[in-house]
Coordinates of C-alpha atoms in Angstrom, one line a residue:
M3 CA 61.4 12.2 -68.5
K4 CA 63.7 9.5 -69.8
L5 CA 66.3 8.1 -67.4
N6 CA 68.5 5.1 -67.3
G7 CA 68.0 2.3 -64.7
S8 CA 70.6 3.6 -62.3
E9 CA 69.1 7.1 -62.3
I10 CA 65.6 5.5 -61.8
I11 CA 66.9 3.6 -58.7
V12 CA 68.2 6.8 -57.2
E13 CA 65.1 8.7 -58.0
C14 CA 62.9 6.0 -56.5
L15 CA 65.0 6.0 -53.3
K16 CA 64.4 9.8 -53.1
E17 CA 60.7 9.1 -53.5
Q18 CA 60.9 7.0 -50.4
N19 CA 62.8 9.7 -48.5
V20 CA 65.9 7.6 -48.2
D21 CA 68.7 9.7 -46.7
T22 CA 71.3 7.1 -46.1
I23 CA 72.6 4.0 -47.9
F24 CA 75.2 1.6 -46.5
G25 CA 77.1 -0.3 -49.1
Y26 CA 80.2 -1.4 -51.1
P27 CA 80.6 -0.9 -54.8
G28 CA 81.8 -3.4 -57.5
G29 CA 81.7 -4.0 -61.2
A30 CA 78.0 -5.0 -61.6
I31 CA 76.7 -2.1 -59.6
L32 CA 79.1 0.6 -60.9
N33 CA 76.4 2.3 -63.0
V34 CA 74.3 2.8 -59.8
Y35 CA 77.2 4.2 -57.9
D36 CA 77.9 6.6 -60.8
A37 CA 74.3 7.9 -60.6
L38 CA 74.5 8.1 -56.8
Y39 CA 77.6 10.3 -57.1
K40 CA 75.5 12.9 -58.7
H41 CA 73.1 13.0 -55.8
S42 CA 75.6 12.9 -52.9
D43 CA 74.1 16.1 -51.5
E44 CA 70.7 14.4 -51.1
I45 CA 71.6 10.8 -50.2
T46 CA 74.6 10.0 -47.9
H47 CA 76.5 6.8 -48.8
I48 CA 78.4 5.1 -46.0
L49 CA 81.2 2.8 -47.4
T50 CA 81.5 0.0 -44.9
S51 CA 84.6 -2.2 -44.5
H52 CA 82.6 -5.3 -45.6
E53 CA 79.2 -5.9 -47.1
Q54 CA 78.1 -7.7 -44.0
G55 CA 78.7 -4.5 -42.1
A56 CA 76.5 -2.7 -44.6
S57 CA 73.6 -5.0 -44.0
H58 CA 73.9 -4.8 -40.2
A59 CA 74.2 -1.0 -40.4
A60 CA 71.0 -0.8 -42.5
D61 CA 69.3 -3.1 -40.0
G62 CA 70.5 -0.9 -37.0
Y63 CA 69.4 2.2 -38.8
A64 CA 65.9 0.7 -39.3
R65 CA 65.6 -0.5 -35.7
A66 CA 66.7 2.8 -34.2
T67 CA 64.7 5.1 -36.5
G68 CA 61.6 3.0 -37.5
K69 CA 62.4 3.7 -41.2
V70 CA 63.4 1.3 -43.9
G71 CA 67.2 0.6 -43.9
V72 CA 68.9 0.4 -47.3
C73 CA 72.1 -1.4 -48.3
F74 CA 73.9 -1.9 -51.6
A75 CA 76.2 -4.6 -52.9
T76 CA 77.6 -5.8 -56.1
S77 CA 77.1 -9.3 -57.7
G78 CA 78.7 -12.5 -56.6
P79 CA 80.5 -12.3 -53.2
G80 CA 79.3 -8.8 -52.7
A81 CA 75.7 -10.1 -52.7
T82 CA 76.4 -13.3 -50.7
N83 CA 78.2 -11.2 -48.0
L84 CA 74.9 -9.5 -47.3
V85 CA 73.2 -12.8 -46.6
T86 CA 73.9 -13.0 -42.8
G87 CA 72.6 -9.5 -42.3
I88 CA 69.5 -10.1 -44.4
A89 CA 68.8 -13.3 -42.4
T90 CA 69.3 -11.3 -39.1
A91 CA 66.7 -8.8 -40.2
Y92 CA 64.3 -11.5 -41.4
M93 CA 64.4 -13.4 -38.1
D94 CA 63.7 -10.2 -36.1
S95 CA 61.1 -8.7 -38.6
I96 CA 63.2 -5.6 -39.5
P97 CA 62.4 -3.6 -42.6
V98 CA 65.4 -3.5 -44.9
V99 CA 65.7 -3.1 -48.6
A100 CA 68.9 -4.7 -50.1
I101 CA 69.7 -3.7 -53.7
T102 CA 72.2 -5.8 -55.5
C103 CA 73.2 -5.9 -59.2
N104 CA 74.0 -8.9 -61.3
V105 CA 75.6 -9.7 -64.6
T106 CA 73.8 -8.7 -67.8
V107 CA 70.8 -10.8 -68.9
P108 CA 72.7 -12.6 -71.7
L109 CA 75.3 -13.8 -69.1
L110 CA 72.8 -15.1 -66.5
G111 CA 73.0 -18.8 -65.9
K112 CA 76.3 -19.2 -67.6
D113 CA 78.6 -19.2 -64.5
S114 CA 79.8 -15.8 -65.5
F115 CA 82.3 -13.9 -63.5
Q116 CA 80.8 -12.9 -60.1
E117 CA 77.4 -14.3 -61.1
I118 CA 75.3 -15.7 -58.3
D119 CA 71.5 -16.4 -58.1
I120 CA 71.1 -14.2 -55.1
A121 CA 67.4 -14.2 -55.4
G122 CA 67.4 -18.0 -55.1
V123 CA 69.9 -17.8 -52.2
T124 CA 67.9 -15.4 -50.2
M125 CA 64.4 -16.7 -50.9
P126 CA 64.0 -18.4 -47.5
I127 CA 65.3 -15.3 -45.6
T128 CA 63.5 -12.5 -47.2
K129 CA 59.9 -11.4 -47.0
H130 CA 60.0 -11.1 -50.8
N131 CA 62.6 -10.7 -53.4
F132 CA 62.8 -9.6 -57.0
I133 CA 65.1 -10.0 -60.0
V134 CA 64.7 -7.1 -62.5
K135 CA 65.5 -7.9 -66.2
D136 CA 63.3 -5.2 -67.7
V137 CA 64.0 -1.5 -67.1
T138 CA 60.3 -0.6 -67.6
K139 CA 59.5 -2.6 -64.5
L140 CA 62.3 -1.3 -62.2
A141 CA 60.5 1.7 -60.6
D142 CA 57.4 -0.3 -59.8
V143 CA 59.5 -3.1 -58.2
I144 CA 61.4 -0.6 -56.0
R145 CA 58.2 1.0 -54.8
A146 CA 56.7 -2.4 -54.1
A147 CA 59.8 -3.5 -52.2
F148 CA 59.5 -0.6 -49.8
R149 CA 55.8 -1.2 -49.3
I150 CA 56.3 -4.9 -48.6
A151 CA 59.2 -4.2 -46.2
K152 CA 57.0 -1.9 -44.1
E153 CA 53.5 -3.3 -44.3
G154 CA 52.1 -5.9 -42.0
R155 CA 54.8 -7.8 -40.2
P156 CA 58.0 -6.0 -41.4
G157 CA 60.9 -7.7 -43.0
P158 CA 63.8 -7.5 -45.5
V159 CA 63.3 -7.4 -49.3
L160 CA 66.0 -7.9 -51.9
I161 CA 66.0 -6.4 -55.4
D162 CA 68.6 -7.9 -57.8
V163 CA 69.0 -5.8 -61.0
T164 CA 71.0 -6.9 -64.0
K165 CA 73.7 -4.6 -65.1
D166 CA 72.2 -4.0 -68.5
V167 CA 69.0 -2.8 -66.8
T168 CA 71.0 -0.2 -64.9
A169 CA 72.2 1.2 -68.2
A170 CA 69.0 0.9 -70.3
E171 CA 66.6 3.9 -70.6
C172 CA 62.9 4.3 -70.2
D173 CA 60.4 7.0 -69.1
Y174 CA 60.3 7.8 -65.4
I175 CA 57.3 9.5 -63.7
K176 CA 57.8 10.5 -60.1
E177 CA 55.2 9.0 -57.7
T178 CA 54.4 9.9 -54.1
P179 CA 54.4 6.8 -51.9
K180 CA 51.0 5.8 -50.5
A181 CA 50.6 5.7 -46.8
I182 CA 51.0 2.2 -45.3
E183 CA 47.7 1.2 -43.8
R184 CA 47.6 -0.7 -40.5
Q185 CA 46.4 -4.2 -40.7
T186 CA 42.8 -4.1 -39.3
D187 CA 40.7 -6.2 -41.6
T188 CA 41.7 -9.4 -39.7
I189 CA 40.6 -7.9 -36.3
K190 CA 37.3 -9.6 -35.6
E191 CA 34.9 -8.0 -33.1
E192 CA 34.0 -11.4 -31.6
D193 CA 37.7 -12.1 -31.0
V194 CA 38.1 -8.7 -29.2
E195 CA 35.0 -9.4 -27.1
R196 CA 36.4 -12.8 -26.1
A197 CA 39.7 -11.3 -25.2
V198 CA 38.1 -8.7 -23.0
E199 CA 36.0 -11.4 -21.2
M200 CA 39.0 -13.5 -20.6
I201 CA 40.9 -10.5 -19.1
K202 CA 38.0 -9.6 -16.9
A203 CA 37.6 -13.1 -15.6
S204 CA 41.3 -13.5 -14.8
K205 CA 42.6 -13.4 -11.2
R206 CA 46.3 -13.6 -12.0
P207 CA 47.0 -12.2 -15.5
Y208 CA 50.5 -11.7 -16.9
V209 CA 51.4 -9.6 -19.9
F210 CA 54.2 -10.8 -22.1
V211 CA 55.5 -8.3 -24.6
G212 CA 57.5 -8.9 -27.8
G213 CA 59.1 -7.0 -30.6
G214 CA 55.8 -6.6 -32.5
V215 CA 54.8 -3.9 -30.0
I216 CA 57.8 -1.9 -31.0
A217 CA 57.2 -2.5 -34.7
S218 CA 53.6 -1.2 -34.4
D219 CA 54.6 1.9 -32.3
A220 CA 52.2 0.6 -29.7
S221 CA 54.1 1.4 -26.5
D222 CA 51.9 4.2 -25.2
E223 CA 48.7 2.1 -25.8
L224 CA 50.4 -0.9 -24.1
A225 CA 51.2 1.3 -21.1
R226 CA 47.5 2.2 -20.9
F227 CA 46.5 -1.4 -21.2
V228 CA 48.8 -2.5 -18.4
K229 CA 47.6 0.2 -16.1
K230 CA 44.0 -0.7 -16.8
I231 CA 44.3 -4.4 -16.1
D232 CA 46.8 -3.8 -13.3
A233 CA 49.0 -6.8 -14.2
P234 CA 52.7 -7.5 -14.2
V235 CA 54.7 -7.3 -17.4
A236 CA 57.6 -9.5 -18.8
D237 CA 59.3 -9.0 -22.1
S238 CA 61.3 -11.0 -24.6
L239 CA 64.7 -9.8 -25.7
M240 CA 63.1 -8.3 -28.8
G241 CA 60.5 -6.5 -26.7
K242 CA 62.9 -4.6 -24.5
G243 CA 61.8 -1.0 -24.2
A244 CA 58.3 -1.6 -25.5
F245 CA 57.3 -1.3 -21.8
D246 CA 59.1 1.1 -19.5
G247 CA 61.8 -1.0 -17.7
T248 CA 61.5 1.3 -14.6
D249 CA 57.8 0.9 -14.2
P250 CA 56.7 -1.0 -11.0
H251 CA 54.6 -3.4 -13.2
Y252 CA 57.7 -4.5 -15.0
T253 CA 59.4 -7.7 -13.8
G254 CA 62.1 -8.3 -16.3
M255 CA 62.8 -10.6 -19.2
L256 CA 61.2 -14.0 -19.6
G257 CA 62.9 -17.3 -20.5
M258 CA 66.3 -18.9 -20.5
H259 CA 68.0 -15.9 -18.9
G260 CA 65.0 -14.2 -17.7
T261 CA 64.4 -13.1 -14.1
K262 CA 63.2 -15.7 -11.6
T263 CA 60.3 -13.3 -10.9
S264 CA 59.1 -13.4 -14.5
N265 CA 59.7 -17.1 -14.9
F266 CA 57.9 -18.0 -11.7
G267 CA 55.1 -15.5 -12.2
V268 CA 54.3 -16.7 -15.7
S269 CA 54.3 -20.3 -14.4
E270 CA 51.7 -19.3 -11.8
C271 CA 49.5 -17.0 -13.8
D272 CA 46.0 -18.0 -14.9
L273 CA 46.1 -15.9 -18.1
L274 CA 49.1 -15.1 -20.2
I275 CA 48.5 -12.2 -22.6
A276 CA 51.2 -12.4 -25.3
I277 CA 51.4 -9.3 -27.5
G278 CA 53.6 -9.2 -30.6
A279 CA 55.7 -12.2 -29.5
R280 CA 56.4 -15.5 -31.2
F281 CA 57.1 -17.8 -28.2
S282 CA 60.7 -18.6 -29.1
D283 CA 62.2 -21.6 -27.6
R284 CA 64.5 -19.3 -25.6
V285 CA 61.4 -17.9 -24.0
T286 CA 59.3 -21.0 -23.4
G287 CA 61.9 -23.5 -22.3
N288 CA 60.2 -26.9 -22.4
A289 CA 57.1 -26.0 -24.4
N290 CA 55.0 -28.8 -22.9
K291 CA 55.6 -27.3 -19.4
F292 CA 55.2 -23.6 -20.3
A293 CA 52.6 -21.6 -18.4
K294 CA 50.7 -24.8 -17.6
N295 CA 48.3 -23.0 -15.2
A296 CA 47.3 -20.4 -17.7
K297 CA 45.0 -19.8 -20.6
I298 CA 46.9 -18.2 -23.5
L299 CA 45.6 -15.1 -25.2
H300 CA 47.7 -14.1 -28.2
F301 CA 47.7 -10.8 -30.1
D302 CA 49.8 -10.8 -33.2
I303 CA 49.8 -9.4 -36.7
D304 CA 51.0 -12.7 -38.3
A305 CA 48.3 -15.4 -38.2
A306 CA 51.1 -18.0 -38.8
E307 CA 52.4 -17.3 -35.3
I308 CA 49.1 -18.3 -33.7
N309 CA 49.4 -21.9 -32.3
K310 CA 52.8 -22.3 -34.0
N311 CA 54.9 -22.9 -30.9
I312 CA 52.4 -22.6 -28.0
H313 CA 48.7 -23.4 -28.2
S314 CA 46.5 -20.4 -27.7
D315 CA 43.0 -20.5 -26.1
A316 CA 42.1 -17.3 -27.9
S317 CA 43.7 -14.8 -30.3
V318 CA 43.3 -11.6 -32.1
V319 CA 45.1 -11.2 -35.4
G320 CA 46.1 -7.7 -36.5
D321 CA 48.2 -4.7 -35.8
A322 CA 49.1 -4.5 -32.1
L323 CA 48.3 -0.8 -31.7
E324 CA 44.8 -1.3 -33.2
I325 CA 44.1 -4.4 -31.1
L326 CA 45.1 -2.6 -27.9
K327 CA 43.0 0.4 -28.7
R328 CA 39.9 -1.7 -29.2
V329 CA 40.5 -3.8 -26.1
N330 CA 41.3 -0.8 -24.0
A331 CA 38.0 0.9 -25.1
K332 CA 36.0 -2.1 -23.7
L333 CA 37.9 -2.4 -20.4
E334 CA 37.2 -0.7 -17.1
Q335 CA 39.9 -0.1 -14.5
Q336 CA 40.8 -3.2 -12.6
D337 CA 42.5 -3.8 -9.3
R338 CA 44.8 -6.8 -8.8
H339 CA 47.0 -5.5 -6.0
E340 CA 47.2 -8.9 -4.2
W341 CA 48.6 -10.6 -7.3
L342 CA 51.1 -7.7 -7.9
E343 CA 52.2 -7.9 -4.2
H344 CA 52.8 -11.6 -4.7
I345 CA 55.0 -10.9 -7.7
H346 CA 56.8 -8.1 -5.9
D347 CA 57.6 -10.6 -3.1
Y348 CA 59.4 -12.7 -5.7
E349 CA 61.4 -9.6 -6.7
K350 CA 62.5 -9.1 -3.1
Q351 CA 63.2 -12.8 -2.7
Y352 CA 65.1 -13.2 -6.0
P353 CA 67.0 -10.0 -6.9
M354 CA 69.5 -9.9 -9.8
A355 CA 72.6 -10.5 -7.7
Y356 CA 76.2 -10.2 -8.9
R357 CA 79.7 -9.6 -7.5
K358 CA 80.7 -6.0 -6.9
D359 CA 84.3 -6.6 -5.8
C360 CA 85.6 -6.9 -9.4
L361 CA 85.0 -5.7 -12.9
N362 CA 82.2 -7.8 -14.5
G363 CA 79.4 -7.5 -17.1
P364 CA 76.5 -6.6 -14.8
L365 CA 78.5 -4.0 -13.0
I366 CA 79.6 -2.4 -16.3
M367 CA 76.0 -2.3 -17.6
E368 CA 74.8 -0.6 -14.4
K369 CA 77.6 2.0 -14.7
I370 CA 76.7 2.6 -18.4
Y371 CA 73.0 3.1 -17.3
E372 CA 74.1 5.5 -14.6
L373 CA 76.4 7.6 -16.8
T374 CA 74.0 7.7 -19.8
K375 CA 71.0 8.3 -17.5
G376 CA 69.3 5.4 -19.4
E377 CA 69.0 7.5 -22.5
A378 CA 71.5 5.7 -24.8
I379 CA 70.9 3.4 -27.7
I380 CA 72.5 0.1 -26.8
S381 CA 73.4 -2.4 -29.5
T382 CA 75.0 -5.8 -28.8
D383 CA 76.6 -8.7 -30.3
V384 CA 75.6 -12.2 -29.1
G385 CA 76.6 -14.1 -26.0
Q386 CA 77.0 -13.5 -22.3
H387 CA 77.5 -9.7 -22.8
Q388 CA 74.2 -9.6 -24.7
M389 CA 72.3 -11.2 -21.8
W390 CA 74.0 -8.9 -19.3
A391 CA 73.0 -5.9 -21.5
A392 CA 69.4 -7.1 -21.5
Q393 CA 69.3 -7.8 -17.8
H394 CA 71.1 -4.9 -16.2
Y395 CA 70.3 -1.8 -18.3
K396 CA 66.8 -0.4 -17.9
Y397 CA 65.2 0.2 -21.3
K398 CA 62.6 2.9 -20.8
K399 CA 61.7 3.5 -24.5
P400 CA 61.4 1.4 -27.6
R401 CA 64.2 1.3 -30.2
T402 CA 66.9 1.6 -27.6
L403 CA 68.1 -2.0 -27.6
L404 CA 69.4 -3.3 -31.0
T405 CA 70.3 -6.9 -30.8
S406 CA 70.1 -10.0 -33.0
G407 CA 67.4 -12.0 -31.2
G408 CA 66.3 -14.7 -33.6
L409 CA 69.4 -15.5 -35.6
G410 CA 71.9 -14.8 -32.8
T411 CA 74.4 -13.1 -35.1
M412 CA 77.9 -12.7 -33.6
G413 CA 79.5 -9.6 -35.2
Y414 CA 76.1 -7.8 -35.6
G415 CA 76.5 -5.0 -33.0
L416 CA 79.2 -2.7 -34.4
G417 CA 77.6 -2.3 -37.8
A418 CA 74.2 -1.8 -36.1
A419 CA 75.6 0.8 -33.8
I420 CA 77.0 2.7 -36.8
G421 CA 73.6 2.6 -38.6
A422 CA 71.9 3.7 -35.4
K423 CA 74.2 6.7 -34.9
V424 CA 73.8 7.8 -38.5
G425 CA 70.1 7.7 -38.0
C426 CA 70.0 9.2 -34.5
K427 CA 72.8 11.7 -34.4
D428 CA 71.7 13.2 -31.1
K429 CA 71.8 9.9 -29.2
T430 CA 74.7 8.3 -27.4
V431 CA 75.2 4.9 -29.1
I432 CA 77.1 2.2 -27.4
N433 CA 77.8 -1.3 -28.7
I434 CA 78.4 -4.1 -26.2
A435 CA 80.6 -6.9 -27.6
G436 CA 82.4 -10.0 -26.4
D437 CA 86.0 -10.4 -27.5
G438 CA 84.9 -13.3 -29.8
C439 CA 82.3 -11.2 -31.5
F440 CA 84.6 -8.2 -31.8
R441 CA 87.0 -10.3 -33.8
M442 CA 84.4 -11.1 -36.4
N443 CA 83.6 -7.5 -37.6
M444 CA 86.1 -5.3 -35.9
N445 CA 87.0 -3.9 -39.3
E446 CA 83.9 -1.7 -39.0
V447 CA 85.9 0.5 -36.5
A448 CA 87.6 1.8 -39.7
T449 CA 84.1 2.7 -41.0
A450 CA 83.3 4.7 -37.9
T451 CA 86.6 6.6 -38.0
R452 CA 86.4 7.2 -41.8
Y453 CA 83.2 9.2 -41.3
N454 CA 83.8 10.2 -37.7
I455 CA 80.7 8.4 -36.5
P456 CA 81.2 8.6 -32.7
V457 CA 80.1 5.2 -31.5
I458 CA 81.5 3.7 -28.4
E459 CA 82.5 0.0 -28.6
I460 CA 82.8 -1.7 -25.2
I461 CA 84.4 -5.2 -25.2
F462 CA 83.7 -7.6 -22.4
N463 CA 87.0 -9.4 -22.8
N464 CA 87.3 -12.7 -20.9
H465 CA 89.6 -14.3 -23.5
V466 CA 87.0 -17.1 -24.2
L467 CA 83.8 -17.6 -26.2
G468 CA 81.9 -16.9 -23.0
M469 CA 78.4 -18.3 -23.6
V470 CA 79.6 -21.4 -25.4
R471 CA 82.1 -21.9 -22.6
Q472 CA 79.4 -21.4 -20.0
W473 CA 77.5 -24.3 -21.6
Q474 CA 80.7 -26.4 -21.7
D475 CA 81.2 -25.7 -18.0
L476 CA 77.7 -26.5 -16.9
F477 CA 76.7 -29.3 -19.3
Y478 CA 79.8 -30.7 -21.0
G479 CA 82.0 -31.7 -18.1
K480 CA 84.2 -28.6 -18.4
R481 CA 85.6 -29.8 -21.8
Y482 CA 86.5 -26.4 -23.3
S483 CA 86.7 -27.4 -26.9
A484 CA 87.7 -24.5 -29.2
T485 CA 86.4 -21.8 -26.8
V486 CA 89.7 -20.4 -25.3
L487 CA 91.0 -17.2 -26.9
D488 CA 94.4 -16.9 -25.2
D489 CA 96.4 -15.2 -27.9
C490 CA 98.3 -12.0 -28.5
V491 CA 95.7 -9.8 -30.1
D492 CA 95.8 -6.3 -28.6
F493 CA 92.3 -4.7 -29.1
V494 CA 93.5 -1.3 -28.1
K495 CA 96.4 -1.3 -30.6
V496 CA 94.2 -2.7 -33.3
S497 CA 91.5 0.0 -32.6
E498 CA 94.1 2.8 -32.5
G499 CA 95.6 1.4 -35.8
M500 CA 92.1 2.0 -37.4
G501 CA 92.0 5.6 -36.0
A502 CA 89.9 5.1 -32.9
K503 CA 90.7 6.1 -29.3
G504 CA 91.5 3.0 -27.3
Y505 CA 91.3 2.2 -23.6
R506 CA 92.1 -0.8 -21.5
V507 CA 90.4 -1.1 -18.1
Q508 CA 90.5 -3.6 -15.2
T509 CA 88.5 -1.9 -12.5
I510 CA 85.1 -0.2 -12.4
E511 CA 86.8 3.1 -11.5
E512 CA 89.0 2.8 -14.7
F513 CA 85.9 2.0 -16.7
E514 CA 83.9 4.9 -15.4
A515 CA 86.8 7.3 -16.3
A516 CA 87.2 5.8 -19.8
L517 CA 83.4 6.0 -20.5
K518 CA 83.2 9.6 -19.3
D519 CA 86.2 10.5 -21.5
A520 CA 84.7 8.6 -24.5
M521 CA 81.4 10.4 -24.2
A522 CA 83.1 13.8 -23.9
L523 CA 85.4 13.3 -26.9
N524 CA 82.5 12.4 -29.3
I525 CA 84.8 10.4 -31.5
P526 CA 84.9 6.6 -32.2
C527 CA 86.2 4.9 -29.1
V528 CA 86.9 1.3 -28.0
I529 CA 87.0 0.3 -24.3
D530 CA 88.6 -3.1 -23.7
C531 CA 87.3 -4.4 -20.4
L532 CA 89.2 -7.3 -18.9
I533 CA 86.8 -9.5 -17.0
D534 CA 86.9 -13.0 -15.4
R535 CA 86.3 -15.9 -17.7
E536 CA 84.5 -17.8 -14.9
D537 CA 81.7 -15.2 -14.8
K538 CA 78.3 -16.7 -15.9
V539 CA 74.9 -15.3 -16.9
F540 CA 72.3 -16.1 -14.2
P541 CA 69.5 -16.9 -13.8
M542 CA 69.5 -19.7 -16.3
V543 CA 67.2 -22.4 -17.5
S544 CA 68.8 -25.7 -18.5
P545 CA 68.0 -27.0 -22.0
G546 CA 64.8 -29.0 -21.9
A547 CA 63.7 -27.7 -18.5
A548 CA 60.7 -25.6 -17.7
I549 CA 61.2 -21.9 -17.0
S550 CA 59.9 -22.6 -13.5
E551 CA 63.2 -24.5 -12.9
A552 CA 65.4 -21.4 -13.4
F553 CA 68.5 -21.5 -11.3
D554 CA 71.0 -18.9 -10.2
R555 CA 74.5 -19.0 -8.7
K556 CA 73.3 -19.9 -5.2
D557 CA 71.2 -22.7 -6.6
L558 CA 74.1 -24.0 -8.6
D559 CA 76.4 -23.9 -5.6
R560 CA 73.8 -25.8 -3.5
M561 CA 73.3 -28.4 -6.3
N562 CA 77.1 -29.0 -6.5
S563 CA 77.4 -29.3 -2.8
E564 CA 74.7 -32.0 -2.7
K565 CA 76.4 -34.1 -5.3

């Protein structure tokens, strides 16, 4: 049948079983929105308050559901407003398809109104991007974009369509998407054999889990692997929930704000098995001192990650689920109770301690865990609150922590929470924000109330840019340059002005009552939690130090007393 480009876009989205789009219309993309209007019973469109909110919502939808997230924007500033969200998805390997429209082909390259080379702008931060100037190629490009976003190491894809293409007509033939095959051709039998031999020979193995395990849906196979080799497990921020955070083998996050148990244990292990992790600088600390007693065995789908940041003694390249299946099939049950007991001694010696006599981040996160029974989806912005959310909420399942790990995007969480709630309507979805982050995209509260998307926004309000101030306090002589937020902004009034229910709390008892009420109301709610600006995230590894040099509050007090 003959359709115009806008109708082809909608039909191709239906082919891909897209049920939700997050976006913001404008002149160049008007034809597409007109076509979308006719299919509003099949595809829900969420009008965000800002295009950045749309890209974060698509990202959060993708992380929470495992599907491809989709966002729309018009040309010029509409397209450029997506850039931070696209980069966020790129750094964390999240499958998102962003569709923008541009000026007509004759106006390209002439500095036309709201013209921008968005394909050029996003080239470094997309897995692939397209500009479509011929309507006969449009359907194939959209199908390719979804395939590219999902296959191998996932990532965002941008499609820029000129406005004349959205109006031009051509024949459209519906196609059923082909199943995405897991990447197995790179898994070599000799690599698997070598991995198995290294594991068998190890006396003190440690498993380090990253976001690749979640992307490949390999959590169950990972659990079997860990039980077979009887080893402790640490994770990255992106790997939270890939392995059950309540399992006795789990020792907490690794790296700058990881547990002392994980940092010390990895520093002592003789074999570090990294699965779907990229050895970020936030994980390794001083790379020259990282896991110096260990051989490194690296499983990853992206060959470019092997030896990029940390040298590997052996590796297997391919889909994490398929690698683990093949390794598990060759392993017999092992017993390393002495090594595990040694690690458990570290857990007893170095518990995650914090004050319980006042409202603070760790106490709030533990109360959230208690009231949600650990079954909520938690999204975060970036900063101290993000680290407290990672440290003090036990993530038992994958896709339950949504956070900007690679780019560190302040303002990410609320949009992501909206996307997650739209995709997982039966889940309690809570965003953890700092007051600095909330200021960046608080306008998305209006999106939540417009559609009655019952997300709960919890603000850790210390009236400072907490993590930056923490660094200024510890490493910059307490020179608090541009990090104090003492002003007259009332987050409760602002939130209520956008239609949400607002709470302000100063004690854990008030917080518990507010959260219970918010969960029962099932409407958009904002809880403003007043906490002490002197609170810090511990443990911590100083920049340039080894992770074995992690210090906590007691260590800091001792070091200060010795000066």
